[in-house]
CSV table of C-alpha atoms and ligand atoms in Angstrom, one decimal:
chain,number,residue,atom,x,y,z
C,571,MET,CA,1.2,11.0,-21.5
C,572,ARG,CA,4.8,10.5,-20.4
C,573,ILE,CA,5.8,8.6,-17.2
C,574,ASP,CA,9.5,9.5,-17.0
C,575,LYS,CA,9.0,12.9,-15.6
C,576,PRO,CA,9.1,14.2,-12.0
C,577,LEU,CA,5.9,14.9,-10.1
C,578,LYS,CA,5.0,16.2,-6.7
C,579,LEU,CA,2.8,14.2,-4.3
C,580,ALA,CA,1.8,15.5,-0.9
C,581,GLY,CA,4.8,17.9,-1.1
C,582,ILE,CA,7.4,15.2,-1.9
C,583,THR,CA,9.1,14.8,-5.3
C,584,LEU,CA,9.1,11.5,-7.3
C,585,ALA,CA,11.1,11.0,-10.5
C,586,ASN,CA,8.3,9.0,-11.9
C,587,PRO,CA,4.8,7.8,-10.7
C,588,LEU,CA,5.8,4.1,-10.1
C,589,MET,CA,6.4,2.7,-6.6
C,590,ASN,CA,6.1,-0.7,-4.9
C,591,GLY,CA,3.2,-1.1,-2.5
C,592,ALA,CA,3.9,-2.5,1.0
C,593,TYR,CA,4.2,-6.2,0.3
C,594,ILE,CA,6.0,-9.4,1.4
C,595,GLY,CA,9.2,-8.1,-0.4
C,596,SER,CA,9.4,-4.7,1.3
C,597,LYS,CA,10.2,-5.5,4.9
C,598,THR,CA,14.0,-6.0,5.3
C,599,LEU,CA,17.1,-3.9,4.6
C,600,ARG,CA,17.9,-6.3,1.7
C,601,ASP,CA,14.4,-5.8,0.3
C,602,ILE,CA,14.7,-2.1,0.4
C,603,GLU,CA,18.2,-2.1,-1.1
C,604,LEU,CA,16.7,-4.0,-4.1
C,605,LEU,CA,13.8,-1.6,-4.4
C,606,ALA,CA,16.0,1.4,-4.1
C,607,ASN,CA,17.9,0.2,-7.2
C,608,ALA,CA,14.7,-0.3,-9.3
C,609,GLN,CA,13.4,2.1,-11.8
C,610,SER,CA,10.7,3.4,-9.4
C,611,GLY,CA,10.0,7.0,-8.2
C,612,ALA,CA,9.6,6.1,-4.6
C,613,VAL,CA,10.1,3.1,-2.2
C,614,VAL,CA,7.5,1.9,0.3
C,615,VAL,CA,8.7,-0.1,3.4
C,616,GLY,CA,6.3,-2.1,5.6
C,617,SER,CA,3.8,-2.8,6.8
C,618,ILE,CA,5.4,-2.0,10.2
C,619,SER,CA,3.5,-2.8,13.5
C,620,VAL,CA,4.4,-1.8,17.0
C,621,ARG,CA,5.4,-5.4,18.0
C,622,PRO,CA,7.2,-8.0,15.9
C,623,ARG,CA,4.9,-10.4,14.2
C,624,ALA,CA,5.4,-13.9,12.7
C,625,ARG,CA,3.7,-15.1,9.5
C,626,ASN,CA,0.3,-16.8,9.6
C,627,PRO,CA,0.8,-20.6,9.3
C,628,GLY,CA,0.6,-22.0,5.7
C,629,ARG,CA,1.8,-20.9,2.4
C,630,GLY,CA,0.7,-17.3,2.6
C,631,TYR,CA,0.4,-16.7,-1.2
C,632,TRP,CA,-1.5,-18.4,-4.0
C,633,LEU,CA,-1.6,-17.4,-7.7
C,634,HIS,CA,-4.5,-18.3,-10.0
C,635,LYS,CA,-3.2,-20.7,-12.6
C,636,GLU,CA,-3.9,-18.2,-15.4
C,637,ARG,CA,-2.8,-15.3,-13.3
C,638,LEU,CA,-6.3,-13.8,-13.0
C,639,TYR,CA,-5.7,-12.9,-9.4
C,640,ALA,CA,-3.6,-13.8,-6.4
C,641,LEU,CA,-4.7,-14.4,-2.8
C,642,ASN,CA,-2.5,-13.7,0.2
C,643,SER,CA,-2.7,-14.3,3.9
C,644,TYR,CA,0.6,-13.4,5.5
C,645,GLY,CA,-0.8,-11.8,8.7
C,646,LEU,CA,1.4,-8.8,8.7
C,647,PRO,CA,4.8,-10.4,9.4
C,648,ASN,CA,7.5,-7.8,10.2
C,649,GLY,CA,10.2,-7.0,12.8
C,650,GLY,CA,8.1,-4.4,14.6
C,651,MET,CA,9.5,-1.3,16.2
C,652,PRO,CA,12.5,-2.9,17.7
C,653,TYR,CA,13.8,-4.0,14.3
C,654,PHE,CA,12.8,-0.8,12.4
C,655,LYS,CA,14.4,1.5,15.1
C,656,ARG,CA,17.7,-0.1,14.1
C,657,VAL,CA,17.3,-0.3,10.3
C,658,LEU,CA,14.9,2.5,9.2
C,659,PRO,CA,17.5,5.3,9.3
C,660,GLU,CA,19.8,3.1,7.1
C,661,MET,CA,16.9,2.3,4.8
C,662,VAL,CA,16.3,6.1,4.4
C,663,ARG,CA,20.0,6.6,3.6
C,664,ARG,CA,20.0,4.0,0.9
C,665,VAL,CA,16.8,5.1,-0.7
C,666,HIS,CA,17.8,8.8,-0.6
C,667,ALA,CA,21.2,7.9,-2.1
C,668,LYS,CA,19.1,7.0,-5.2
C,669,SER,CA,17.3,10.4,-5.0
C,670,LYS,CA,14.0,8.8,-4.0
C,671,PRO,CA,11.7,9.4,-1.1
C,672,LEU,CA,11.0,6.5,1.4
C,673,ILE,CA,7.4,6.0,2.5
C,674,ALA,CA,6.8,3.9,5.6
C,675,ASN,CA,3.5,1.9,5.7
C,676,VAL,CA,2.5,1.6,9.3
C,677,VAL,CA,-0.4,-0.3,11.0
C,678,GLY,CA,-1.7,0.1,14.5
C,679,PHE,CA,-4.3,-2.1,16.3
C,680,SER,CA,-5.6,1.0,18.1
C,681,LYS,CA,-5.6,4.7,17.5
C,682,GLU,CA,-2.9,5.0,20.1
C,683,GLU,CA,-0.5,2.6,18.3
C,684,PHE,CA,-0.3,4.7,15.2
C,685,VAL,CA,1.4,7.6,17.0
C,686,PRO,CA,4.7,5.9,18.0
C,687,LEU,CA,4.9,4.4,14.5
C,688,ILE,CA,4.5,7.8,12.9
C,689,ARG,CA,7.1,9.2,15.4
C,690,LEU,CA,9.5,6.4,14.4
C,691,ALA,CA,9.1,7.3,10.8
C,692,GLU,CA,9.7,11.0,11.5
C,693,GLU,CA,12.8,10.4,13.6
C,694,SER,CA,14.2,8.0,11.0
C,695,GLY,CA,14.0,10.6,8.2
C,696,VAL,CA,11.1,8.9,6.3
C,697,ASP,CA,9.4,11.2,3.9
C,698,MET,CA,5.8,10.2,4.3
C,699,ALA,CA,3.9,7.7,6.5
C,700,GLU,CA,1.2,5.6,4.8
C,701,LEU,CA,-1.4,4.4,7.4
C,702,ASN,CA,-2.6,0.9,6.6
C,703,PHE,CA,-6.3,1.1,7.1
C,704,GLY,CA,-6.9,-2.0,5.1
C,705,CYS,CA,-5.0,-4.9,6.6
C,706,PRO,CA,-7.2,-7.9,6.0
C,707,ASN,CA,-5.4,-11.0,7.3
C,708,VAL,CA,-5.0,-10.5,11.1
C,709,TRP,CA,-7.0,-13.0,13.1
C,710,ASP,CA,-7.1,-13.5,16.9
C,711,ASN,CA,-8.6,-16.8,18.1
C,712,GLY,CA,-10.9,-17.1,15.0
C,713,THR,CA,-12.0,-13.4,15.1
C,714,GLN,CA,-10.8,-11.0,12.5
C,715,LYS,CA,-9.3,-7.7,13.6
C,716,ALA,CA,-11.4,-4.7,12.5
C,717,ILE,CA,-10.5,-3.4,9.0
C,718,LEU,CA,-10.5,0.4,9.6
C,719,SER,CA,-11.5,1.2,6.0
C,720,TYR,CA,-15.0,-0.3,6.5
C,721,ASP,CA,-15.6,1.6,9.8
C,722,PRO,CA,-15.8,5.3,9.0
C,723,LYS,CA,-16.5,6.3,12.7
C,724,LEU,CA,-13.5,4.4,14.0
C,725,MET,CA,-11.5,5.9,11.1
C,726,GLN,CA,-12.6,9.4,12.2
C,727,GLU,CA,-11.6,8.8,15.8
C,728,THR,CA,-8.3,7.4,14.7
C,729,LEU,CA,-7.5,10.4,12.4
C,730,ARG,CA,-8.6,12.9,15.1
C,731,TYR,CA,-6.3,11.2,17.6
C,732,ILE,CA,-3.4,11.3,15.1
C,733,ARG,CA,-4.0,14.9,14.2
C,734,SER,CA,-3.9,15.9,17.9
C,735,ALA,CA,-0.3,14.4,17.9
C,736,ALA,CA,0.7,17.0,15.2
C,737,PRO,CA,2.6,14.7,12.8
C,738,ALA,CA,5.6,16.4,11.3
C,739,ILE,CA,5.6,14.4,8.0
C,740,PRO,CA,2.8,14.1,5.4
C,741,LEU,CA,0.3,11.3,6.0
C,742,CYS,CA,-1.3,9.0,3.4
C,743,VAL,CA,-4.1,6.6,4.2
C,744,LYS,CA,-4.3,3.2,2.4
C,745,LEU,CA,-7.9,2.0,2.0
C,746,SER,CA,-9.5,-1.2,1.2
C,747,PRO,CA,-11.8,-1.6,-1.9
C,748,LEU,CA,-14.9,0.2,-0.6
C,749,PRO,CA,-18.6,-0.2,-1.6
C,750,PRO,CA,-20.3,3.1,-2.7
C,751,ASP,CA,-22.1,4.0,0.5
C,752,ILE,CA,-19.0,3.6,2.8
C,753,LEU,CA,-16.8,5.2,0.2
C,754,GLN,CA,-18.7,8.5,0.3
C,755,GLU,CA,-18.6,8.5,4.1
C,756,VAL,CA,-14.9,7.7,4.1
C,757,ALA,CA,-14.1,10.4,1.6
C,758,GLN,CA,-15.9,12.9,3.9
C,759,VAL,CA,-14.0,11.7,7.0
C,760,ILE,CA,-10.7,12.0,5.1
C,761,THR,CA,-11.5,15.5,3.8
C,762,ASP,CA,-12.6,16.7,7.2
C,763,SER,CA,-9.7,15.2,9.1
C,764,ASP,CA,-7.4,18.0,8.0
C,765,VAL,CA,-4.4,15.7,8.4
C,766,VAL,CA,-4.4,13.5,5.3
C,767,ARG,CA,-2.4,14.5,2.3
C,768,ALA,CA,-2.8,11.4,0.1
C,769,VAL,CA,-4.9,8.3,-0.2
C,770,THR,CA,-3.8,5.0,-1.6
C,771,ALA,CA,-6.6,3.0,-3.3
C,772,THR,CA,-6.7,0.1,-2.8
C,773,ASN,CA,-5.3,-2.6,-0.5
C,774,SER,CA,-6.4,-6.1,-1.3
C,775,TYR,CA,-10.1,-7.2,-1.3
C,776,PRO,CA,-10.6,-9.0,2.0
C,777,ASN,CA,-11.7,-12.5,2.7
C,778,GLY,CA,-11.5,-14.1,-0.7
C,779,ALA,CA,-11.8,-17.9,-0.4
C,780,LEU,CA,-9.1,-20.2,-1.7
C,781,ASN,CA,-10.5,-22.4,-4.4
C,782,SER,CA,-9.7,-24.7,-7.3
C,783,GLY,CA,-8.4,-21.8,-9.5
C,784,THR,CA,-5.5,-21.3,-7.2
C,785,ARG,CA,-2.4,-23.3,-8.3
C,786,VAL,CA,-1.6,-25.5,-5.3
C,787,ASP,CA,-2.3,-26.2,-1.7
C,788,ILE,CA,-6.0,-25.6,-1.4
C,789,GLU,CA,-6.7,-24.9,2.2
C,790,GLU,CA,-9.8,-23.7,4.1
C,791,ALA,CA,-8.8,-20.1,4.7
C,792,LEU,CA,-9.8,-16.6,3.7
C,793,ALA,CA,-7.3,-14.3,2.1
C,794,GLY,CA,-6.8,-10.9,0.5
C,795,LEU,CA,-7.5,-10.8,-3.3
C,796,THR,CA,-5.0,-8.9,-5.4
C,797,GLY,CA,-3.8,-8.8,-9.0
C,798,ARG,CA,-5.6,-8.5,-12.3
C,799,SER,CA,-9.1,-9.1,-11.0
C,800,LEU,CA,-8.8,-6.3,-8.5
C,801,LYS,CA,-8.0,-3.7,-11.1
C,802,PRO,CA,-11.5,-2.6,-12.2
C,803,ILE,CA,-12.6,-2.4,-8.6
C,804,SER,CA,-9.6,-0.3,-7.4
C,805,LEU,CA,-9.9,1.8,-10.5
C,806,GLY,CA,-13.5,2.5,-9.7
C,807,VAL,CA,-12.6,3.5,-6.1
C,808,VAL,CA,-10.0,5.9,-7.5
C,809,THR,CA,-12.5,7.4,-9.9
C,810,GLN,CA,-15.1,7.9,-7.2
C,811,LEU,CA,-12.5,9.3,-4.7
C,812,ARG,CA,-11.1,11.7,-7.2
C,813,ALA,CA,-14.6,13.1,-7.7
C,814,LEU,CA,-15.2,13.4,-3.9
C,815,LEU,CA,-11.8,14.5,-2.5
C,816,PRO,CA,-10.4,18.0,-2.7
C,817,ARG,CA,-7.5,18.5,-5.2
C,818,HIS,CA,-4.9,19.0,-2.5
C,819,ILE,CA,-5.4,15.3,-1.5
C,820,ALA,CA,-3.4,13.2,-4.0
C,821,ILE,CA,-4.5,9.7,-4.9
C,822,ILE,CA,-2.1,6.7,-5.4
C,823,GLY,CA,-3.7,3.9,-7.4
C,824,SER,CA,-3.1,0.3,-6.5
C,825,GLY,CA,-4.6,-2.9,-7.7
C,826,GLY,CA,-3.5,-5.1,-10.7
C,827,VAL,CA,-0.8,-2.8,-12.1
C,828,SER,CA,1.6,-4.7,-14.2
C,829,SER,CA,1.9,-2.8,-17.5
C,830,ALA,CA,2.1,0.8,-18.9
C,831,ASN,CA,-1.5,0.4,-19.9
C,832,ASP,CA,-2.5,-0.2,-16.3
C,833,VAL,CA,-0.5,2.9,-15.2
C,834,GLN,CA,-2.2,5.0,-17.9
C,835,ASP,CA,-5.7,3.8,-16.7
C,836,TYR,CA,-5.0,4.8,-13.1
C,837,LEU,CA,-3.5,8.2,-14.2
C,838,ALA,CA,-6.5,8.8,-16.4
C,839,ALA,CA,-8.8,8.1,-13.5
C,840,GLY,CA,-7.1,10.8,-11.5
C,841,ALA,CA,-4.3,9.0,-9.7
C,842,ALA,CA,-1.0,10.9,-9.3
C,843,ALA,CA,1.0,7.8,-8.9
C,844,VAL,CA,0.6,4.0,-8.7
C,845,GLN,CA,1.8,1.1,-6.6
C,846,LEU,CA,2.7,-2.4,-7.7
C,847,ALA,CA,2.8,-5.5,-5.4
C,848,THR,CA,1.5,-8.7,-7.1
C,849,ALA,CA,3.5,-7.9,-10.2
C,850,LEU,CA,6.6,-7.5,-8.1
C,851,VAL,CA,6.0,-10.9,-6.4
C,852,GLU,CA,5.7,-12.5,-9.9
C,853,ASP,CA,8.3,-10.7,-11.9
C,854,GLY,CA,10.6,-8.9,-9.5
C,855,PRO,CA,11.8,-5.3,-9.7
C,856,SER,CA,12.5,-5.5,-13.4
C,857,VAL,CA,8.7,-5.0,-13.9
C,858,PHE,CA,9.4,-1.3,-13.4
C,859,GLU,CA,11.9,-1.3,-16.4
C,860,LYS,CA,9.3,-3.2,-18.5
C,861,ILE,CA,6.7,-0.6,-17.8
C,862,HIS,CA,9.1,2.3,-18.7
C,863,TYR,CA,10.0,0.5,-21.9
C,864,GLN,CA,6.3,-0.1,-22.8
C,865,ALA,CA,5.5,3.5,-22.0
C,866,THR,CA,8.2,4.7,-24.4
C,867,LYS,CA,6.9,2.4,-27.2
C,868,ARG,CA,3.3,3.5,-26.6
C,869,LYS,CA,4.3,7.2,-26.7
C,870,MET,CA,2.4,7.6,-23.4
S,808,RRO,O1,0.3,-9.2,5.7
S,808,RRO,C1,-0.7,-9.4,5.1
S,808,RRO,O2,-1.3,-10.5,5.1
S,808,RRO,C2,-1.4,-8.3,4.3
S,808,RRO,C3,-1.4,-7.0,4.7
S,808,RRO,BR1,-0.7,-6.4,6.3
S,808,RRO,C4,-2.1,-6.0,3.9
S,808,RRO,O3,-2.3,-4.8,4.3
S,808,RRO,N1,-2.7,-6.5,2.8
S,808,RRO,C5,-2.6,-7.7,2.4
S,808,RRO,O4,-3.1,-8.1,1.3
S,808,RRO,N2,-1.9,-8.7,3.1
């Protein structure tokens, strides 16, 4: 299995199956410039919300001392539509200059909010919009905002509304790690939606508790779990989705990818491509080069 060969995903071409996931280092023009120069097959920008958002108070990110997992609670900080109206076309130019597609991860707090975000992506020349249905860390006066992934009915309504707006670019849905019963229902909703071309599985596992295994600053807070411990869970979701979704819906695996072996596991489970986030926080964009090097050595 080689990873340095082009592939098609939802009609767009990638030089290889590696890309960053939307993460804390994929939000500004400077971030996107760095990612454009990395040895990935695509770049993801975001998450982008309608209105600008500040970070949640506190550190935002904790790594287990033996790197078994990370926890994050940033709360979707980003410049919102005002910022991305200005910079998204330039982000597209810089990523296309490296012969890669740009994927925009967008998040609405209602079905209506997704549409202007998708329009912004289309008008800016973005190649695919990834709908973030798994954002775990947004709280309002002590109440957590709904995580769409766990509410198939709301997801169905949202996708129907989006379909009626006739999006002009392919759409991908990024899901949370789902338990088996909800997973089957969600797979059916996505299949029936007639508007989804790809699924990213998975976002972080919501509402992990900070504890003594995290390195510093133990606080009373809930946070999304990512990294190595998430991998078997996400890999299981990919395996189940691949069996349930029709072949024309591609799967992007995400959760604990930091080596060629991880990539191979996701591709073997039926993913067409993979996203990295925690490994990028820890090691920076050179992790892509490391994976290509490992893949050559392993004769993947
Ligand atoms: O910003 C975050 O806290 C965050 C988001 Br929007 C997300 O989708 N997943 C995550 O783990 N953190």
